[in-house]
Amino acid sequence: MDRAAVFDVDGTLVDTNHLHVVTWWEAFRQAGHDVPMHAVHRAVGLGSEDLVAHLLGDDRDKKQDSALSAAHKALYGQYFDRLPALPGAADLLRRLRGDGWTVVLATSASGAELGALRRAIGADDAITDTASADDVREGKPAAEPVEHALELAGVPASRAVFVGDTVWDMQAGSKAGVRCVGVLCGGLPRADLEEAGAEAVYADPADLLDRLAESPFGGE
């Protein structure tokens, strides 16, 4: 297997973006911050520290950062036993694996959260490895998460395709030199994903699976 299919997880394979929006909004509210949900939504996909910095700015009380992240983690953790996979997620990963692709996840999740996401997907038999937040110094939109995924797969960027749902995903993949595919199931507009580097955009994993032959995964 000398080709890598690298996947973001939240909003790409598992329908969790709006759960993150609500739980981050509540974490900010509990700490006395009025952050609009639409702003939180557009920041989803960043690691916790980067998300807080992006939404509250550099003049915030940085001593609150760890408490905000912990509050979000606790609130979001209430959903671990019922995270919903997006349509076609498991079938897509198994199809790519069967077609000779090495499937690697690249996510800002780690620990119990990552375990819950993998249980939701239900396709561990198709997943070769995972590049998690614990493995990198910089999260998306830095290239490091995608580059680490390529290292795990043992393939060069020219032999990889990265699938994600946020502009941060597309920027990270573009910086890493891989072909980027966007999905709309995370809730962001097609134009935003294309502007950030998506070569092709599909509705969700099921749509990508249905049109796999004509996608960047098609052919040799």
PDB file of C-alpha atoms in Angstrom:
ATOM      1  CA  MET A   1       0.000   0.000   0.000  1.00  0.00           C
ATOM      2  CA  ASP A   2       1.871   3.035  -1.267  1.00  0.00           C
ATOM      3  CA  ARG A   3      -1.023   5.493  -1.231  1.00  0.00           C
ATOM      4  CA  ALA A   4      -2.408   7.232   1.835  1.00  0.00           C
ATOM      5  CA  ALA A   5      -5.969   8.361   2.480  1.00  0.00           C
ATOM      6  CA  VAL A   6      -5.739  10.811   5.378  1.00  0.00           C
ATOM      7  CA  PHE A   7      -8.940  11.821   7.144  1.00  0.00           C
ATOM      8  CA  ASP A   8      -9.925  14.491   9.606  1.00  0.00           C
ATOM      9  CA  VAL A   9     -12.523  13.076  12.016  1.00  0.00           C
ATOM     10  CA  ASP A  10     -14.810  15.692  13.636  1.00  0.00           C
ATOM     11  CA  GLY A  11     -17.285  16.935  11.047  1.00  0.00           C
ATOM     12  CA  THR A  12     -15.739  14.694   8.377  1.00  0.00           C
ATOM     13  CA  LEU A  13     -16.423  11.159   9.595  1.00  0.00           C
ATOM     14  CA  VAL A  14     -18.420  11.857  12.772  1.00  0.00           C
ATOM     15  CA  ASP A  15     -21.246  14.405  13.073  1.00  0.00           C
ATOM     16  CA  THR A  16     -19.848  16.329  16.029  1.00  0.00           C
ATOM     17  CA  ASN A  17     -19.191  19.907  14.921  1.00  0.00           C
ATOM     18  CA  HIS A  18     -22.400  21.334  16.321  1.00  0.00           C
ATOM     19  CA  LEU A  19     -21.878  19.478  19.591  1.00  0.00           C
ATOM     20  CA  HIS A  20     -18.513  21.230  19.801  1.00  0.00           C
ATOM     21  CA  VAL A  21     -20.176  24.564  19.048  1.00  0.00           C
ATOM     22  CA  VAL A  22     -22.705  24.206  21.858  1.00  0.00           C
ATOM     23  CA  THR A  23     -20.245  22.853  24.421  1.00  0.00           C
ATOM     24  CA  TRP A  24     -17.583  25.480  23.647  1.00  0.00           C
ATOM     25  CA  TRP A  25     -20.271  28.194  23.772  1.00  0.00           C
ATOM     26  CA  GLU A  26     -21.360  26.935  27.182  1.00  0.00           C
ATOM     27  CA  ALA A  27     -17.770  26.742  28.434  1.00  0.00           C
ATOM     28  CA  PHE A  28     -17.204  30.351  27.380  1.00  0.00           C
ATOM     29  CA  ARG A  29     -20.534  31.413  28.907  1.00  0.00           C
ATOM     30  CA  GLN A  30     -19.688  29.813  32.253  1.00  0.00           C
ATOM     31  CA  ALA A  31     -16.410  31.753  32.262  1.00  0.00           C
ATOM     32  CA  GLY A  32     -18.192  35.043  31.561  1.00  0.00           C
ATOM     33  CA  HIS A  33     -17.437  35.332  27.837  1.00  0.00           C
ATOM     34  CA  ASP A  34     -20.128  36.174  25.286  1.00  0.00           C
ATOM     35  CA  VAL A  35     -18.931  34.390  22.137  1.00  0.00           C
ATOM     36  CA  PRO A  36     -21.457  34.037  19.280  1.00  0.00           C
ATOM     37  CA  MET A  37     -22.127  30.478  18.165  1.00  0.00           C
ATOM     38  CA  HIS A  38     -21.423  31.319  14.531  1.00  0.00           C
ATOM     39  CA  ALA A  39     -17.916  32.430  15.529  1.00  0.00           C
ATOM     40  CA  VAL A  40     -17.384  29.232  17.500  1.00  0.00           C
ATOM     41  CA  HIS A  41     -18.556  27.183  14.513  1.00  0.00           C
ATOM     42  CA  ARG A  42     -15.970  28.699  12.204  1.00  0.00           C
ATOM     43  CA  ALA A  43     -13.229  28.030  14.768  1.00  0.00           C
ATOM     44  CA  VAL A  44     -14.094  24.341  15.226  1.00  0.00           C
ATOM     45  CA  GLY A  45     -11.255  22.217  13.903  1.00  0.00           C
ATOM     46  CA  LEU A  46      -8.567  24.140  15.713  1.00  0.00           C
ATOM     47  CA  GLY A  47      -6.936  22.569  18.747  1.00  0.00           C
ATOM     48  CA  SER A  48      -8.282  23.746  22.104  1.00  0.00           C
ATOM     49  CA  GLU A  49      -5.524  26.261  22.822  1.00  0.00           C
ATOM     50  CA  ASP A  50      -5.660  27.701  19.313  1.00  0.00           C
ATOM     51  CA  LEU A  51      -9.456  27.868  19.369  1.00  0.00           C
ATOM     52  CA  VAL A  52      -9.484  29.852  22.619  1.00  0.00           C
ATOM     53  CA  ALA A  53      -6.792  32.208  21.322  1.00  0.00           C
ATOM     54  CA  HIS A  54      -8.619  32.641  18.008  1.00  0.00           C
ATOM     55  CA  LEU A  55     -11.914  33.530  19.681  1.00  0.00           C
ATOM     56  CA  LEU A  56     -10.751  35.550  22.679  1.00  0.00           C
ATOM     57  CA  GLY A  57      -7.635  37.202  21.259  1.00  0.00           C
ATOM     58  CA  ASP A  58      -4.166  37.797  22.613  1.00  0.00           C
ATOM     59  CA  ASP A  59      -5.294  40.262  25.272  1.00  0.00           C
ATOM     60  CA  ARG A  60      -7.361  37.616  27.082  1.00  0.00           C
ATOM     61  CA  ASP A  61      -6.505  36.326  30.550  1.00  0.00           C
ATOM     62  CA  LYS A  62      -4.425  33.343  29.444  1.00  0.00           C
ATOM     63  CA  LYS A  63      -4.666  31.880  32.936  1.00  0.00           C
ATOM     64  CA  GLN A  64      -8.255  30.936  32.032  1.00  0.00           C
ATOM     65  CA  ASP A  65      -7.274  28.870  28.995  1.00  0.00           C
ATOM     66  CA  SER A  66      -6.833  25.539  30.750  1.00  0.00           C
ATOM     67  CA  ALA A  67     -10.080  25.956  32.690  1.00  0.00           C
ATOM     68  CA  LEU A  68     -11.966  26.757  29.469  1.00  0.00           C
ATOM     69  CA  SER A  69     -10.544  23.679  27.761  1.00  0.00           C
ATOM     70  CA  ALA A  70     -11.381  21.513  30.768  1.00  0.00           C
ATOM     71  CA  ALA A  71     -14.951  22.831  30.850  1.00  0.00           C
ATOM     72  CA  HIS A  72     -15.428  22.086  27.168  1.00  0.00           C
ATOM     73  CA  LYS A  73     -13.934  18.624  27.602  1.00  0.00           C
ATOM     74  CA  ALA A  74     -16.307  17.834  30.472  1.00  0.00           C
ATOM     75  CA  LEU A  75     -19.369  19.155  28.635  1.00  0.00           C
ATOM     76  CA  TYR A  76     -18.526  17.387  25.391  1.00  0.00           C
ATOM     77  CA  GLY A  77     -17.676  14.174  27.237  1.00  0.00           C
ATOM     78  CA  GLN A  78     -21.350  13.763  28.120  1.00  0.00           C
ATOM     79  CA  TYR A  79     -21.944  12.753  24.486  1.00  0.00           C
ATOM     80  CA  PHE A  80     -19.175  10.159  24.138  1.00  0.00           C
ATOM     81  CA  ASP A  81     -21.575   7.209  24.269  1.00  0.00           C
ATOM     82  CA  ARG A  82     -23.761   8.483  21.418  1.00  0.00           C
ATOM     83  CA  LEU A  83     -21.587  10.299  18.886  1.00  0.00           C
ATOM     84  CA  PRO A  84     -23.131   9.725  15.440  1.00  0.00           C
ATOM     85  CA  ALA A  85     -21.036   8.644  12.477  1.00  0.00           C
ATOM     86  CA  LEU A  86     -21.769  10.494   9.260  1.00  0.00           C
ATOM     87  CA  PRO A  87     -23.464   8.551   6.427  1.00  0.00           C
ATOM     88  CA  GLY A  88     -21.074   6.241   4.631  1.00  0.00           C
ATOM     89  CA  ALA A  89     -18.088   6.889   6.921  1.00  0.00           C
ATOM     90  CA  ALA A  90     -17.222   3.269   7.725  1.00  0.00           C
ATOM     91  CA  ASP A  91     -18.042   2.048   4.205  1.00  0.00           C
ATOM     92  CA  LEU A  92     -15.789   4.705   2.663  1.00  0.00           C
ATOM     93  CA  LEU A  93     -12.807   3.789   4.835  1.00  0.00           C
ATOM     94  CA  ARG A  94     -13.259   0.073   4.160  1.00  0.00           C
ATOM     95  CA  ARG A  95     -13.607   0.670   0.407  1.00  0.00           C
ATOM     96  CA  LEU A  96     -10.396   2.706   0.319  1.00  0.00           C
ATOM     97  CA  ARG A  97      -8.576   0.097   2.372  1.00  0.00           C
ATOM     98  CA  GLY A  98      -9.795  -2.583  -0.005  1.00  0.00           C
ATOM     99  CA  ASP A  99      -8.623  -0.506  -2.959  1.00  0.00           C
ATOM    100  CA  GLY A 100      -5.094  -0.430  -1.569  1.00  0.00           C
ATOM    101  CA  TRP A 101      -5.042   2.867   0.324  1.00  0.00           C
ATOM    102  CA  THR A 102      -3.429   3.165   3.754  1.00  0.00           C
ATOM    103  CA  VAL A 103      -6.053   4.924   5.880  1.00  0.00           C
ATOM    104  CA  VAL A 104      -4.743   7.275   8.568  1.00  0.00           C
ATOM    105  CA  LEU A 105      -6.704   9.662  10.781  1.00  0.00           C
ATOM    106  CA  ALA A 106      -5.350  13.174  11.483  1.00  0.00           C
ATOM    107  CA  THR A 107      -7.267  14.761  14.337  1.00  0.00           C
ATOM    108  CA  SER A 108      -6.935  17.233  17.185  1.00  0.00           C
ATOM    109  CA  ALA A 109      -8.749  14.721  19.402  1.00  0.00           C
ATOM    110  CA  SER A 110      -6.858  12.419  21.751  1.00  0.00           C
ATOM    111  CA  GLY A 111      -7.368  10.054  24.658  1.00  0.00           C
ATOM    112  CA  ALA A 112     -10.928   9.149  25.594  1.00  0.00           C
ATOM    113  CA  GLU A 113     -12.355  11.523  22.996  1.00  0.00           C
ATOM    114  CA  LEU A 114     -10.443   9.841  20.183  1.00  0.00           C
ATOM    115  CA  GLY A 115     -11.561   6.457  21.464  1.00  0.00           C
ATOM    116  CA  ALA A 116     -15.195   7.576  21.401  1.00  0.00           C
ATOM    117  CA  LEU A 117     -14.816   8.886  17.849  1.00  0.00           C
ATOM    118  CA  ARG A 118     -13.283   5.643  16.633  1.00  0.00           C
ATOM    119  CA  ARG A 119     -16.086   3.642  18.250  1.00  0.00           C
ATOM    120  CA  ALA A 120     -18.605   5.887  16.500  1.00  0.00           C
ATOM    121  CA  ILE A 121     -16.980   5.298  13.106  1.00  0.00           C
ATOM    122  CA  GLY A 122     -16.840   1.554  13.711  1.00  0.00           C
ATOM    123  CA  ALA A 123     -14.158   0.806  11.126  1.00  0.00           C
ATOM    124  CA  ASP A 124     -11.009   0.103  13.122  1.00  0.00           C
ATOM    125  CA  ASP A 125     -10.294  -2.783  10.753  1.00  0.00           C
ATOM    126  CA  ALA A 126      -9.743  -0.242   7.959  1.00  0.00           C
ATOM    127  CA  ILE A 127      -7.692   2.310   9.915  1.00  0.00           C
ATOM    128  CA  THR A 128      -3.926   1.773   9.926  1.00  0.00           C
ATOM    129  CA  ASP A 129      -2.919   4.553  12.305  1.00  0.00           C
ATOM    130  CA  THR A 130      -3.863   7.880  13.868  1.00  0.00           C
ATOM    131  CA  ALA A 131      -2.003  11.185  14.122  1.00  0.00           C
ATOM    132  CA  SER A 132      -3.550  12.770  17.209  1.00  0.00           C
ATOM    133  CA  ALA A 133      -3.050  15.989  19.148  1.00  0.00           C
ATOM    134  CA  ASP A 134      -0.602  14.132  21.407  1.00  0.00           C
ATOM    135  CA  ASP A 135       1.751  13.498  18.490  1.00  0.00           C
ATOM    136  CA  VAL A 136       2.378  17.022  17.200  1.00  0.00           C
ATOM    137  CA  ARG A 137       3.558  20.381  18.494  1.00  0.00           C
ATOM    138  CA  GLU A 138       1.313  22.430  16.213  1.00  0.00           C
ATOM    139  CA  GLY A 139      -2.237  21.592  15.197  1.00  0.00           C
ATOM    140  CA  LYS A 140      -4.069  22.533  12.020  1.00  0.00           C
ATOM    141  CA  PRO A 141      -3.814  24.817  10.072  1.00  0.00           C
ATOM    142  CA  ALA A 142      -0.109  23.957  10.454  1.00  0.00           C
ATOM    143  CA  ALA A 143       1.032  21.188   8.149  1.00  0.00           C
ATOM    144  CA  GLU A 144       2.430  19.052  10.974  1.00  0.00           C
ATOM    145  CA  PRO A 145      -0.650  16.848  11.628  1.00  0.00           C
ATOM    146  CA  VAL A 146      -0.889  15.887   7.954  1.00  0.00           C
ATOM    147  CA  GLU A 147       2.873  15.464   7.622  1.00  0.00           C
ATOM    148  CA  HIS A 148       2.885  13.164  10.659  1.00  0.00           C
ATOM    149  CA  ALA A 149       0.057  11.142   9.123  1.00  0.00           C
ATOM    150  CA  LEU A 150       2.167  10.730   5.964  1.00  0.00           C
ATOM    151  CA  GLU A 151       5.108   9.551   8.071  1.00  0.00           C
ATOM    152  CA  LEU A 152       2.879   6.959   9.726  1.00  0.00           C
ATOM    153  CA  ALA A 153       1.668   5.796   6.324  1.00  0.00           C
ATOM    154  CA  GLY A 154       5.177   5.807   4.874  1.00  0.00           C
ATOM    155  CA  VAL A 155       4.239   7.657   1.705  1.00  0.00           C
ATOM    156  CA  PRO A 156       5.227  11.001   0.150  1.00  0.00           C
ATOM    157  CA  ALA A 157       2.754  13.874  -0.157  1.00  0.00           C
ATOM    158  CA  SER A 158       2.404  13.186  -3.884  1.00  0.00           C
ATOM    159  CA  ARG A 159       0.814   9.822  -3.048  1.00  0.00           C
ATOM    160  CA  ALA A 160      -1.758  11.089  -0.558  1.00  0.00           C
ATOM    161  CA  VAL A 161      -5.210  12.629  -0.421  1.00  0.00           C
ATOM    162  CA  PHE A 162      -6.505  14.446   2.654  1.00  0.00           C
ATOM    163  CA  VAL A 163     -10.231  14.730   3.420  1.00  0.00           C
ATOM    164  CA  GLY A 164     -11.579  17.361   5.832  1.00  0.00           C
ATOM    165  CA  ASP A 165     -14.485  19.693   6.514  1.00  0.00           C
ATOM    166  CA  THR A 166     -12.881  22.964   7.642  1.00  0.00           C
ATOM    167  CA  VAL A 167     -10.695  25.669   6.159  1.00  0.00           C
ATOM    168  CA  TRP A 168      -8.087  24.653   8.746  1.00  0.00           C
ATOM    169  CA  ASP A 169      -8.023  21.156   7.232  1.00  0.00           C
ATOM    170  CA  MET A 170      -7.653  22.455   3.686  1.00  0.00           C
ATOM    171  CA  GLN A 171      -4.896  24.875   4.718  1.00  0.00           C
ATOM    172  CA  ALA A 172      -3.015  22.149   6.585  1.00  0.00           C
ATOM    173  CA  GLY A 173      -3.258  19.742   3.676  1.00  0.00           C
ATOM    174  CA  SER A 174      -2.202  22.376   1.160  1.00  0.00           C
ATOM    175  CA  LYS A 175       0.838  23.297   3.250  1.00  0.00           C
ATOM    176  CA  ALA A 176       1.756  19.613   3.454  1.00  0.00           C
ATOM    177  CA  GLY A 177       1.558  19.338  -0.328  1.00  0.00           C
ATOM    178  CA  VAL A 178      -1.234  16.764  -0.547  1.00  0.00           C
ATOM    179  CA  ARG A 179      -4.375  16.839  -2.662  1.00  0.00           C
ATOM    180  CA  CYS A 180      -7.287  18.098  -0.574  1.00  0.00           C
ATOM    181  CA  VAL A 181     -10.920  16.990  -0.634  1.00  0.00           C
ATOM    182  CA  GLY A 182     -13.594  18.897   1.274  1.00  0.00           C
ATOM    183  CA  VAL A 183     -16.908  17.687   2.673  1.00  0.00           C
ATOM    184  CA  LEU A 184     -19.860  19.931   3.471  1.00  0.00           C
ATOM    185  CA  CYS A 185     -21.159  17.912   6.441  1.00  0.00           C
ATOM    186  CA  GLY A 186     -19.190  20.059   8.881  1.00  0.00           C
ATOM    187  CA  GLY A 187     -21.391  22.997   7.977  1.00  0.00           C
ATOM    188  CA  LEU A 188     -19.014  25.297   6.087  1.00  0.00           C
ATOM    189  CA  PRO A 189     -19.757  26.643   2.595  1.00  0.00           C
ATOM    190  CA  ARG A 190     -18.259  25.048  -0.497  1.00  0.00           C
ATOM    191  CA  ALA A 191     -16.658  28.354  -1.513  1.00  0.00           C
ATOM    192  CA  ASP A 192     -14.753  28.605   1.766  1.00  0.00           C
ATOM    193  CA  LEU A 193     -13.327  25.104   1.378  1.00  0.00           C
ATOM    194  CA  GLU A 194     -12.354  25.685  -2.243  1.00  0.00           C
ATOM    195  CA  GLU A 195     -10.699  28.990  -1.421  1.00  0.00           C
ATOM    196  CA  ALA A 196      -8.686  27.269   1.323  1.00  0.00           C
ATOM    197  CA  GLY A 197      -7.394  24.606  -1.074  1.00  0.00           C
ATOM    198  CA  ALA A 198     -10.040  21.942  -1.723  1.00  0.00           C
ATOM    199  CA  GLU A 199      -9.595  20.360  -5.143  1.00  0.00           C
ATOM    200  CA  ALA A 200     -13.048  18.757  -4.949  1.00  0.00           C
ATOM    201  CA  VAL A 201     -15.972  19.028  -2.520  1.00  0.00           C
ATOM    202  CA  TYR A 202     -18.627  16.435  -1.648  1.00  0.00           C
ATOM    203  CA  ALA A 203     -21.693  16.475   0.564  1.00  0.00           C
ATOM    204  CA  ASP A 204     -20.503  13.814   3.014  1.00  0.00           C
ATOM    205  CA  PRO A 205     -18.607  10.489   3.094  1.00  0.00           C
ATOM    206  CA  ALA A 206     -21.495   8.685   1.385  1.00  0.00           C
ATOM    207  CA  ASP A 207     -21.453  11.163  -1.509  1.00  0.00           C
ATOM    208  CA  LEU A 208     -17.685  10.790  -1.858  1.00  0.00           C
ATOM    209  CA  LEU A 209     -18.041   7.003  -1.840  1.00  0.00           C
ATOM    210  CA  ASP A 210     -20.732   7.148  -4.528  1.00  0.00           C
ATOM    211  CA  ARG A 211     -18.475   9.269  -6.744  1.00  0.00           C
ATOM    212  CA  LEU A 212     -15.137   7.765  -5.761  1.00  0.00           C
ATOM    213  CA  ALA A 213     -14.100   6.896  -9.316  1.00  0.00           C
ATOM    214  CA  GLU A 214     -14.292  10.534 -10.437  1.00  0.00           C
ATOM    215  CA  SER A 215     -12.731  11.893  -7.245  1.00  0.00           C
ATOM    216  CA  PRO A 216      -9.030  12.454  -6.475  1.00  0.00           C
ATOM    217  CA  PHE A 217      -9.093   8.865  -5.165  1.00  0.00           C
ATOM    218  CA  GLY A 218      -9.964   7.564  -8.625  1.00  0.00           C
ATOM    219  CA  GLY A 219      -7.379   6.145 -10.990  1.00  0.00           C
ATOM    220  CA  GLU A 220      -3.759   5.458 -10.163  1.00  0.00           C
TER     221      GLU A 220
END
